[in-house]
Coordinates of C-alpha atoms and ligand atoms in Angstrom, one line a residue:
M211 CA -111.8 -24.9 -4.4
S212 CA -114.5 -27.2 -5.7
D213 CA -112.3 -30.3 -5.6
I214 CA -111.3 -29.5 -2.0
K215 CA -114.9 -29.4 -0.9
E216 CA -115.5 -32.8 -2.3
R217 CA -112.6 -34.4 -0.4
K218 CA -113.2 -35.7 3.1
P219 CA -110.9 -34.1 5.7
E220 CA -108.5 -36.6 7.0
N221 CA -107.9 -35.1 10.4
F222 CA -108.9 -32.3 12.7
I223 CA -106.2 -30.0 11.3
H224 CA -107.7 -30.5 7.8
N225 CA -111.1 -29.7 9.3
I226 CA -109.8 -26.4 10.6
I227 CA -108.1 -25.6 7.2
E228 CA -111.3 -26.4 5.3
K229 CA -113.3 -24.1 7.5
D230 CA -110.7 -21.4 6.9
L231 CA -110.9 -22.0 3.2
E232 CA -114.7 -21.7 3.3
S233 CA -114.6 -18.5 5.3
Q234 CA -111.7 -17.3 3.1
K235 CA -109.8 -16.4 6.3
Y236 CA -106.6 -16.5 4.3
G237 CA -108.2 -16.5 0.9
D238 CA -107.4 -19.7 -0.9
R239 CA -104.0 -19.8 0.8
V240 CA -102.6 -22.7 2.8
H241 CA -99.0 -22.3 3.9
T242 CA -97.3 -24.5 6.4
R243 CA -93.7 -24.8 7.5
F244 CA -91.4 -27.4 9.0
P245 CA -89.1 -25.5 11.5
P246 CA -86.3 -27.7 12.7
E247 CA -83.6 -26.3 15.0
P248 CA -80.3 -27.3 13.2
N249 CA -78.8 -28.9 16.4
G250 CA -79.0 -32.5 15.5
Y251 CA -80.3 -35.1 13.1
L252 CA -84.0 -35.5 12.5
H253 CA -85.7 -38.6 14.0
I254 CA -88.8 -40.5 13.2
G255 CA -90.9 -38.0 15.3
H256 CA -89.8 -35.3 13.0
A257 CA -90.9 -37.5 10.1
K258 CA -94.4 -37.2 11.5
S259 CA -94.2 -33.5 11.5
I260 CA -92.6 -33.4 8.0
C261 CA -95.3 -35.6 6.5
L262 CA -98.1 -33.7 8.2
N263 CA -96.8 -30.2 7.0
F264 CA -95.8 -31.2 3.5
T265 CA -98.8 -33.4 2.7
T266 CA -101.2 -30.8 4.1
A267 CA -99.7 -28.2 1.8
E268 CA -99.9 -30.7 -1.1
K269 CA -103.5 -31.6 -0.4
Y270 CA -104.6 -28.0 -0.6
H271 CA -102.3 -26.9 -3.4
G272 CA -100.5 -24.7 -0.9
K273 CA -96.9 -24.2 0.1
C274 CA -94.5 -25.6 2.8
N275 CA -91.3 -23.9 3.9
L276 CA -88.3 -25.5 5.4
R277 CA -87.2 -23.0 8.0
Y278 CA -84.2 -23.4 10.2
D279 CA -85.1 -22.2 13.7
D280 CA -81.7 -20.8 14.5
T281 CA -82.6 -18.0 16.9
N282 CA -80.4 -19.7 19.5
P283 CA -76.8 -18.5 18.9
V284 CA -75.2 -21.9 18.9
K285 CA -72.5 -22.8 16.4
E286 CA -74.0 -23.9 13.2
D287 CA -73.2 -27.3 12.1
T288 CA -73.5 -27.6 8.3
E289 CA -73.5 -31.4 8.9
Y290 CA -76.9 -31.0 10.6
V291 CA -78.3 -28.6 7.9
D292 CA -77.2 -31.0 5.2
S293 CA -78.6 -34.0 6.9
I294 CA -82.0 -32.3 7.5
E295 CA -82.3 -31.5 3.8
E296 CA -81.2 -35.0 2.8
D297 CA -83.8 -36.5 5.1
V298 CA -86.7 -34.3 3.9
K299 CA -85.9 -35.1 0.3
W300 CA -85.5 -38.8 1.1
L301 CA -89.0 -38.8 2.5
G302 CA -90.1 -37.5 -0.9
F303 CA -90.8 -33.8 -0.2
Q304 CA -89.6 -30.6 -1.6
W305 CA -89.8 -27.3 0.2
D306 CA -91.0 -24.2 -1.5
E307 CA -88.5 -22.0 0.3
R308 CA -85.6 -22.6 2.5
L309 CA -85.3 -19.9 5.1
W310 CA -83.4 -19.0 8.3
A311 CA -85.2 -17.4 11.3
S312 CA -82.0 -15.4 12.0
D313 CA -82.6 -13.5 8.8
Y314 CA -85.5 -11.8 10.6
F315 CA -83.4 -10.5 13.6
D316 CA -83.7 -6.9 12.4
E317 CA -87.5 -7.1 12.0
M318 CA -87.8 -8.9 15.3
Y319 CA -85.8 -6.1 17.0
D320 CA -88.1 -3.7 15.4
C321 CA -91.2 -5.5 16.7
A322 CA -89.7 -5.4 20.2
L323 CA -89.2 -1.6 19.9
E324 CA -92.9 -1.3 18.8
L325 CA -94.0 -3.2 21.9
I326 CA -91.9 -1.0 24.1
K327 CA -93.4 2.2 22.6
K328 CA -96.9 0.8 23.2
G329 CA -96.0 0.2 26.8
K330 CA -96.3 -3.6 26.2
A331 CA -92.7 -4.5 27.0
Y332 CA -90.1 -3.4 29.6
V333 CA -86.5 -3.9 30.5
C334 CA -86.3 -5.8 33.7
D335 CA -83.2 -5.9 35.9
L336 CA -84.2 -8.9 38.1
S337 CA -81.9 -11.9 37.9
A338 CA -83.1 -15.1 36.4
D339 CA -83.6 -16.5 39.9
Q340 CA -85.6 -13.5 41.0
I341 CA -87.8 -13.6 37.9
R342 CA -88.5 -17.3 38.7
E343 CA -89.4 -16.4 42.3
Y344 CA -91.6 -13.4 41.2
R345 CA -93.4 -15.6 38.8
G346 CA -95.5 -17.3 41.5
T347 CA -96.9 -20.8 41.2
L348 CA -99.9 -22.4 39.6
K349 CA -101.8 -21.8 42.8
E350 CA -100.5 -18.3 43.5
P351 CA -100.3 -15.2 41.3
G352 CA -96.9 -13.8 40.6
K353 CA -95.5 -10.5 41.9
E354 CA -94.9 -7.6 39.6
S355 CA -91.3 -6.6 38.9
P356 CA -90.2 -3.3 40.4
Y357 CA -89.1 -2.4 36.9
R358 CA -92.5 -3.0 35.3
E359 CA -93.5 0.6 35.2
R360 CA -90.4 2.0 33.7
P361 CA -91.3 4.7 31.2
A362 CA -91.1 3.8 27.5
E363 CA -88.3 6.2 26.8
E364 CA -86.1 4.7 29.5
N365 CA -86.9 1.2 28.2
L366 CA -86.0 2.3 24.7
R367 CA -82.7 3.7 25.8
I368 CA -81.7 0.7 27.9
F369 CA -82.8 -1.8 25.3
E370 CA -80.7 0.0 22.8
E371 CA -77.8 -0.1 25.2
M372 CA -78.4 -3.8 25.6
R373 CA -78.1 -4.2 21.9
Q374 CA -74.9 -2.1 21.9
G375 CA -73.4 -4.6 24.3
K376 CA -73.3 -2.4 27.4
Y377 CA -74.4 -5.2 29.7
R378 CA -73.3 -8.6 30.6
D379 CA -75.3 -11.8 29.9
G380 CA -78.2 -12.0 32.3
E381 CA -77.9 -8.5 33.6
K382 CA -81.1 -7.3 32.0
V383 CA -83.9 -8.8 29.9
L384 CA -86.8 -7.5 27.9
R385 CA -90.1 -8.8 29.1
A386 CA -93.6 -8.6 27.7
K387 CA -96.0 -6.8 29.9
I388 CA -99.0 -9.0 30.1
D389 CA -100.4 -10.2 33.4
M390 CA -98.6 -11.5 36.5
A391 CA -101.8 -13.0 37.8
S392 CA -102.7 -15.0 34.7
P393 CA -103.6 -18.6 35.4
N394 CA -101.3 -19.3 32.4
M395 CA -97.7 -19.1 33.7
N396 CA -96.5 -18.3 30.1
M397 CA -98.4 -15.0 30.2
R398 CA -96.8 -13.8 33.4
D399 CA -94.6 -11.2 31.8
P400 CA -92.4 -13.7 29.8
V401 CA -88.9 -12.8 28.8
I402 CA -88.8 -12.0 25.1
Y403 CA -85.2 -10.9 24.6
R404 CA -82.0 -11.9 26.5
I405 CA -78.4 -10.9 26.4
A406 CA -76.0 -13.5 25.0
H407 CA -72.5 -12.4 24.0
T408 CA -72.2 -15.3 21.6
E409 CA -71.4 -15.4 17.9
H410 CA -74.1 -16.5 15.7
H411 CA -73.3 -18.7 12.7
N412 CA -75.4 -16.4 10.4
T413 CA -75.2 -12.9 11.9
G414 CA -71.7 -13.2 13.4
D415 CA -71.2 -10.6 16.2
K416 CA -73.9 -8.2 14.9
W417 CA -76.2 -9.1 17.8
C418 CA -75.6 -9.7 21.5
I419 CA -79.3 -9.9 22.3
Y420 CA -81.4 -12.7 21.0
P421 CA -85.2 -13.2 20.9
M422 CA -86.8 -16.0 22.9
Y423 CA -88.6 -18.8 21.0
D424 CA -92.1 -17.7 22.1
F425 CA -91.5 -14.2 20.7
A426 CA -89.6 -15.2 17.6
H427 CA -91.7 -18.0 16.4
P428 CA -94.9 -16.2 15.7
I429 CA -93.0 -13.4 14.0
E430 CA -91.2 -15.9 11.8
D431 CA -94.5 -17.5 10.8
A432 CA -96.1 -14.1 10.2
I433 CA -93.3 -12.8 8.1
E434 CA -93.4 -15.8 5.9
G435 CA -97.2 -15.7 5.5
I436 CA -97.7 -19.0 7.2
T437 CA -101.4 -19.7 7.6
H438 CA -101.4 -22.8 9.8
S439 CA -98.5 -23.1 12.2
I440 CA -98.5 -26.8 13.2
C441 CA -96.6 -27.7 16.4
T442 CA -96.6 -30.3 19.1
L443 CA -98.9 -30.4 22.1
E444 CA -96.4 -29.0 24.6
F445 CA -96.9 -25.6 23.0
E446 CA -100.7 -25.5 23.6
D447 CA -100.2 -23.4 26.7
H448 CA -98.0 -21.1 24.7
R449 CA -100.6 -20.3 22.1
P450 CA -102.1 -17.4 24.0
L451 CA -98.6 -15.8 24.0
Y452 CA -98.2 -16.6 20.3
D453 CA -101.5 -14.8 19.6
W454 CA -100.6 -12.0 22.0
V455 CA -97.3 -11.2 20.2
L456 CA -99.0 -11.1 16.8
R457 CA -101.9 -9.0 18.1
E458 CA -99.8 -6.5 20.0
V459 CA -97.1 -6.1 17.3
G460 CA -100.1 -5.7 15.0
R461 CA -98.4 -5.7 11.6
W462 CA -100.3 -8.5 10.1
P463 CA -103.9 -8.2 9.3
Q464 CA -104.6 -11.9 9.1
P465 CA -101.9 -13.5 11.4
P466 CA -101.1 -17.2 11.3
Q467 CA -102.7 -19.6 13.8
Q468 CA -101.0 -22.2 15.8
I469 CA -102.5 -25.7 15.9
E470 CA -101.1 -28.4 18.2
F471 CA -101.0 -32.1 17.6
A472 CA -99.7 -35.0 19.7
R473 CA -96.1 -35.7 19.2
L474 CA -95.1 -39.2 18.2
N475 CA -93.7 -41.5 20.9
L476 CA -92.6 -45.0 20.0
T477 CA -92.2 -48.0 22.3
N478 CA -88.5 -48.8 23.1
T479 CA -87.4 -45.7 21.4
V480 CA -85.8 -42.6 22.8
M481 CA -86.7 -39.5 20.7
S482 CA -84.8 -36.5 21.9
K483 CA -82.1 -34.9 19.9
R484 CA -80.2 -34.2 23.0
Y485 CA -80.2 -37.8 24.1
L486 CA -79.4 -39.1 20.7
K487 CA -76.5 -36.7 20.4
A488 CA -75.1 -37.9 23.8
M489 CA -75.2 -41.5 22.4
V490 CA -73.3 -40.4 19.3
D491 CA -70.8 -38.3 21.3
Q492 CA -70.1 -41.1 23.8
G493 CA -69.7 -43.6 21.1
T494 CA -72.5 -45.8 22.3
V495 CA -73.6 -46.0 18.7
E496 CA -71.6 -45.8 15.5
G497 CA -72.9 -42.4 14.6
W498 CA -76.1 -40.5 13.9
D499 CA -76.8 -43.0 11.1
D500 CA -76.2 -46.1 13.1
P501 CA -78.9 -48.5 11.9
R502 CA -80.2 -48.8 15.5
M503 CA -80.9 -45.1 15.8
P504 CA -84.4 -43.8 15.4
T505 CA -83.0 -41.0 13.3
I506 CA -84.1 -40.8 9.7
A507 CA -80.5 -41.3 8.7
G508 CA -80.4 -44.4 10.9
I509 CA -83.6 -46.0 9.6
R510 CA -82.6 -45.2 6.1
R511 CA -79.3 -47.1 6.5
R512 CA -81.2 -49.8 8.3
G513 CA -83.1 -50.3 5.1
Y514 CA -86.5 -48.8 5.9
T515 CA -88.1 -47.2 2.9
P516 CA -89.5 -43.7 2.6
E517 CA -92.8 -45.3 1.4
A518 CA -93.0 -47.3 4.6
V519 CA -92.3 -44.3 6.8
R520 CA -94.9 -42.3 5.0
D521 CA -97.4 -45.1 5.3
F522 CA -96.7 -45.3 9.0
C523 CA -97.2 -41.6 9.5
E524 CA -100.5 -41.8 7.7
R525 CA -101.7 -44.8 9.7
I526 CA -100.9 -43.3 13.1
G527 CA -102.9 -40.3 12.1
V528 CA -103.0 -36.9 13.8
S529 CA -104.6 -36.5 17.2
K530 CA -104.8 -34.2 20.2
A531 CA -104.1 -37.0 22.7
N532 CA -100.6 -38.1 23.6
S533 CA -100.0 -41.8 23.2
T534 CA -97.2 -44.2 22.5
V535 CA -97.2 -46.1 19.3
D536 CA -96.0 -49.7 19.1
S537 CA -92.8 -49.7 17.1
G538 CA -94.0 -53.0 15.7
L539 CA -96.4 -51.0 13.6
L540 CA -93.5 -49.2 11.9
E541 CA -91.9 -52.6 11.2
H542 CA -95.2 -53.9 9.9
C543 CA -95.3 -51.0 7.4
V544 CA -91.7 -51.8 6.3
R545 CA -92.6 -55.4 5.8
E546 CA -95.8 -54.5 3.8
D547 CA -93.8 -52.3 1.5
L548 CA -91.0 -54.7 0.9
K549 CA -93.2 -57.8 0.5
T550 CA -93.8 -57.3 -3.2
K551 CA -90.7 -55.2 -4.1
V552 CA -87.6 -57.3 -3.4
E553 CA -86.2 -60.5 -4.7
S554 CA -85.5 -63.5 -2.5
R555 CA -82.1 -65.1 -1.9
N556 CA -81.0 -68.2 -0.1
V557 CA -78.8 -67.5 2.9
V558 CA -77.9 -69.9 5.8
E559 CA -76.5 -69.0 9.2
N560 CA -74.7 -71.3 11.5
P561 CA -74.3 -73.5 8.5
I562 CA -74.4 -77.3 8.6
K563 CA -72.8 -79.2 5.8
V564 CA -75.0 -81.6 3.9
I565 CA -73.6 -84.4 1.7
I566 CA -76.0 -86.0 -0.7
T567 CA -74.4 -89.4 -0.8
N568 CA -76.3 -90.7 -3.9
Y569 CA -75.8 -87.5 -5.9
P570 CA -73.1 -87.8 -8.6
E571 CA -69.8 -86.2 -7.7
G572 CA -68.7 -83.3 -9.9
K573 CA -72.2 -82.7 -11.2
T574 CA -73.9 -79.3 -10.8
E575 CA -77.5 -78.5 -11.9
L576 CA -78.7 -75.0 -12.4
L577 CA -82.2 -74.8 -10.8
S578 CA -84.7 -72.1 -11.2
L579 CA -86.0 -70.4 -8.1
E580 CA -88.8 -67.9 -8.1
N581 CA -87.7 -64.4 -6.9
N582 CA -90.9 -63.4 -5.1
R583 CA -93.9 -65.7 -4.8
E584 CA -96.2 -62.7 -4.3
A585 CA -94.8 -60.8 -7.3
P586 CA -94.3 -63.2 -10.2
E587 CA -93.3 -60.3 -12.4
L588 CA -90.0 -60.3 -10.5
G589 CA -89.2 -63.5 -12.4
E590 CA -86.8 -66.3 -11.6
R591 CA -83.1 -66.8 -11.0
T592 CA -80.8 -69.8 -11.4
V593 CA -79.1 -71.3 -8.5
P594 CA -76.5 -74.1 -8.6
F595 CA -77.2 -77.4 -6.8
S596 CA -74.7 -80.1 -6.3
R597 CA -73.6 -82.9 -4.0
E598 CA -72.4 -80.7 -1.1
L599 CA -74.7 -78.1 0.3
Y600 CA -75.2 -76.0 3.4
V601 CA -78.4 -75.7 5.4
D602 CA -79.2 -73.4 8.2
G603 CA -78.3 -74.4 11.7
D604 CA -81.9 -74.0 12.8
D605 CA -83.1 -76.5 10.2
F606 CA -81.6 -79.5 11.8
M607 CA -82.2 -81.2 15.2
E608 CA -80.6 -84.3 16.3
V609 CA -83.5 -85.1 18.6
P610 CA -86.5 -83.3 17.2
V611 CA -89.0 -81.5 19.4
K612 CA -92.7 -82.0 18.9
K613 CA -94.0 -80.6 15.5
Y614 CA -90.5 -80.2 14.1
F615 CA -90.7 -81.0 10.5
R616 CA -87.3 -80.0 9.3
L617 CA -84.2 -82.2 9.1
F618 CA -83.5 -84.9 11.7
P619 CA -82.2 -88.4 11.2
G620 CA -84.7 -90.5 9.3
N621 CA -86.8 -87.5 8.2
E622 CA -87.4 -86.3 4.6
V623 CA -87.9 -82.7 3.6
R624 CA -88.2 -80.7 0.5
F625 CA -85.2 -78.6 -0.4
K626 CA -86.9 -75.6 -1.8
G627 CA -86.8 -75.6 -5.6
A628 CA -84.8 -78.8 -5.7
Y629 CA -85.5 -82.3 -4.4
F630 CA -86.9 -84.4 -1.5
I631 CA -83.9 -85.1 0.7
R632 CA -83.7 -87.6 3.5
C633 CA -81.3 -87.2 6.4
D634 CA -79.7 -90.6 7.0
R635 CA -77.1 -89.9 9.6
A636 CA -75.4 -87.1 11.4
V637 CA -71.6 -87.3 11.6
K638 CA -70.0 -85.7 14.6
N639 CA -66.8 -84.0 15.4
P640 CA -64.7 -85.3 18.4
D641 CA -66.2 -82.5 20.5
G642 CA -69.7 -83.8 19.9
S643 CA -70.7 -81.0 17.5
I644 CA -72.2 -81.8 14.1
K645 CA -69.6 -82.2 11.4
E646 CA -72.0 -83.0 8.5
L647 CA -75.2 -84.6 7.6
L648 CA -75.2 -87.6 5.3
C649 CA -78.3 -87.4 3.2
S650 CA -79.9 -89.0 0.1
Y651 CA -82.1 -87.5 -2.5
D652 CA -84.9 -88.9 -4.7
P653 CA -84.2 -87.9 -8.3
Q654 CA -87.9 -88.3 -9.1
T655 CA -88.9 -85.5 -6.9
R656 CA -87.3 -82.6 -8.7
S657 CA -89.3 -79.4 -8.4
G658 CA -91.5 -78.6 -11.3
S659 CA -91.3 -82.2 -12.6
G660 CA -95.0 -82.8 -11.6
F661 CA -94.0 -85.4 -9.0
E662 CA -97.2 -86.6 -7.4
G663 CA -95.9 -89.2 -5.0
R664 CA -95.6 -88.9 -1.3
K665 CA -95.8 -85.6 0.5
V666 CA -93.4 -84.1 3.0
K667 CA -94.2 -81.6 5.7
G668 CA -91.1 -79.4 5.8
T669 CA -89.5 -77.2 3.2
I670 CA -86.2 -75.7 3.9
H671 CA -83.7 -73.6 1.9
W672 CA -80.1 -74.5 1.1
V673 CA -76.9 -73.1 -0.5
D674 CA -74.5 -74.9 -2.8
A675 CA -71.3 -75.3 -0.9
A676 CA -68.8 -74.9 -3.7
S677 CA -70.2 -71.6 -4.9
A678 CA -71.4 -70.2 -1.6
V679 CA -70.4 -66.6 -0.8
K680 CA -69.6 -65.7 2.7
I681 CA -71.5 -62.6 3.9
K682 CA -71.6 -60.7 7.2
I683 CA -75.0 -60.1 8.8
R684 CA -75.8 -57.5 11.4
N685 CA -78.9 -58.3 13.4
Y686 CA -80.4 -55.5 15.4
D687 CA -82.6 -55.3 18.4
C688 CA -83.8 -52.1 20.1
L689 CA -81.2 -49.9 21.7
M690 CA -83.1 -49.4 24.9
K691 CA -84.9 -52.1 27.0
D692 CA -87.2 -51.8 30.0
D693 CA -85.1 -52.6 33.0
E694 CA -86.1 -54.2 36.3
E695 CA -86.3 -50.8 38.1
G696 CA -89.1 -49.8 35.6
G697 CA -86.8 -47.5 33.7
Q698 CA -84.9 -48.0 30.5
S699 CA -81.4 -49.0 29.9
L700 CA -79.1 -49.8 27.1
N701 CA -79.7 -53.2 25.5
P702 CA -76.3 -55.0 25.4
D703 CA -77.6 -57.2 22.6
S704 CA -78.8 -54.4 20.3
L705 CA -76.2 -55.5 17.6
I706 CA -75.3 -59.1 17.0
E707 CA -73.1 -59.9 14.1
T708 CA -73.2 -63.2 12.4
E709 CA -71.8 -64.8 9.3
G710 CA -73.7 -66.5 6.6
Y711 CA -73.3 -68.5 3.4
A712 CA -75.3 -67.1 0.5
E713 CA -76.1 -68.2 -3.0
P714 CA -73.6 -66.8 -5.5
L715 CA -75.8 -64.0 -6.8
L716 CA -75.6 -62.2 -3.5
G717 CA -71.9 -61.7 -4.1
E718 CA -72.9 -59.1 -6.6
A719 CA -75.1 -57.1 -4.2
K720 CA -74.6 -53.4 -4.4
P721 CA -74.6 -51.1 -1.4
G722 CA -78.2 -50.2 -0.6
E723 CA -79.8 -53.1 -2.4
R724 CA -82.5 -54.9 -0.5
F725 CA -83.5 -58.6 -0.5
Q726 CA -85.6 -61.1 1.3
F727 CA -83.4 -63.8 2.7
F728 CA -85.7 -66.7 2.2
R729 CA -87.5 -67.7 5.4
K730 CA -85.4 -65.2 7.4
G731 CA -86.4 -61.6 6.8
Y732 CA -85.6 -58.5 4.8
Y733 CA -82.0 -57.3 4.5
I734 CA -80.1 -54.5 2.9
A735 CA -76.5 -54.4 1.8
D736 CA -75.1 -51.8 4.2
E737 CA -74.3 -48.5 2.3
K738 CA -71.1 -47.9 4.2
L739 CA -69.6 -51.3 5.0
T740 CA -70.4 -53.2 1.8
T741 CA -67.5 -53.3 -0.7
E742 CA -66.6 -55.2 -3.8
D743 CA -65.0 -57.9 -1.7
E744 CA -67.1 -57.9 1.4
K745 CA -70.9 -57.9 1.6
V746 CA -72.3 -56.7 4.9
F747 CA -76.1 -56.9 5.4
N748 CA -78.3 -55.1 7.8
K749 CA -81.3 -57.0 8.9
I750 CA -84.2 -54.6 8.2
V751 CA -87.0 -56.6 9.7
G752 CA -88.0 -60.2 10.3
L753 CA -90.7 -61.9 8.3
K754 CA -93.1 -62.4 11.1
S755 CA -95.0 -59.6 12.7
S756 CA -95.0 -59.2 16.5
W757 CA -97.4 -56.3 16.0
K758 CA -101.1 -56.9 16.8
K759 CA -103.8 -54.7 15.4
Ligands
ATP853 P1 -86.3 -33.0 20.2 O1 -87.2 -32.7 21.4 O2 -86.3 -34.4 19.8 O3 -85.0 -32.4 20.4 P2 -87.4 -30.7 19.0 O4 -88.8 -30.6 19.1 O5 -86.5 -29.9 19.8 O6 -87.0 -32.3 19.0 P3 -87.1 -29.3 16.6 O7 -86.0 -29.2 15.6 O8 -87.4 -28.1 17.4 O9 -86.9 -30.5 17.5 O10 -88.5 -29.8 15.9 C1 -88.9 -29.4 14.6 C2 -90.3 -29.8 14.4 O11 -90.5 -31.2 14.6 C3 -91.2 -29.1 15.5 O12 -92.3 -28.5 14.9 C4 -91.6 -30.2 16.4 O13 -92.8 -29.9 17.0 C5 -91.6 -31.4 15.6 N1 -91.3 -32.6 16.3 C6 -90.3 -32.9 17.1 N2 -90.4 -34.1 17.7 C7 -91.6 -34.6 17.3 C8 -92.3 -35.8 17.6 N3 -91.8 -36.7 18.5 N4 -93.5 -36.0 17.0 C9 -94.0 -35.1 16.2 N5 -93.3 -33.9 15.9 C10 -92.2 -33.7 16.4
MG854 MG1 -86.6 -27.8 19.8

């Protein structure tokens, strides 16, 4: 306890927990849970919830469960379950217990019987439309159902018949008897059980009645001994019902408490499993792990690191006010994390051939290049240099614009780690495009030789032509763009594939290996597409930040 008191709470949820620890509301216990519905892959919004629940438990030496909220009888997809576990582990967390809400169906049924016996729940024969009609509006109170005063014995009998399968879907429901005039619509006799003649992946055809979320969730939490049930803000209005269920069922002397925080929204990002699933099903993307997807699987394949995602979740903090976070901040966190971790490689796109006319034919020098200026411990590598090289298409202009310090006829630049090189003349193809640049080098200016002569303004990178390795590069932009009508539509340029020439070492890249392509950005050898013979790189993020503090 003492070390907890000394630590400053990091957010309002931790404030609540520390008060509870002080008053010993749950003794010294802190128990959270992450409760995904296994109906899709997790996205970056879920990462916020995962980080919050697991780090909160860690901080207070408590526990955090992974609980599948599978009270909805849809077909289980083991693919989703597997992906959820992989994602949580990838983020660096380990659950204390892995549980299924459907394992509590018996106890939930029992709780419902208890409410009926206490006169706190009744079977209602109104149709879904009628129930909606009777509910009233925010301005007007609702109307009581004609079935509201059914005697408990009758309710027990019919509820049992519902369970036995005597009725069709929607024919009857079980409702909590609360207050049809409540200003909180959720308290106007909400439905707590419905009939659904549907197989459940876990319980098979044992049940044809299923509990509703607002009834099931508090019971799940209570059964597991959860202390702080953290959820998103949309459930704030449901909290009175959460508390009502636990109070009226009355089995738990110190029931859990629900605490809401603002869900994560990101600019240019759609975060809804349903929408993401539609994109997968329609083939708009290559799958749940398409590197453009905001799913954890997608950003992992894109090359984001768990450290960066956790850093991001920490920076955005936890608040009670909904807002939209600039996705540039997430990219910033990725860049910050990779900055001192990965080695640099030379890669050129839209290559232009350079011939150093005064460099001996057939000669190759092995030059040393530093792997990461900001992390000298990453050492150096050797790179071949010879008479024919490639430079990046962006590093030459026939007619330079103002402040262009790279290659143009008559200008001298430093080839990084090599020599000063002057562009003497551009040779063109018949169609007017550039065939090659005839250049000359100054042997005195070799890097590291201590050459103190003239200075040049531009430094560019290069690749030795004879040993260059061809690679594929996949450049990504956001999937969705703001359109003219003020909505969002698919960005047709969200994936642009290019080819590049790389220094020979990159030919040995293993799937999942990350690099900085010098002056270009951070890249990862795609896990799925990279083979022994073909190297395919995902652009993780550019070098420059568009994100402003
Ligand atoms: P979606 O609306 O994207 O389908 P969901 O809320 O239905 O997501 P669940 O599987 O029910 O997905 O969510 C599991 C947990 O993750 C819940 O506690 C939920 O509050 C939380 N969560 C979901 N989306 C976000 C988000 N954008 N930001 C923070 N937490 C989120
Ligand atoms: Mg949900």
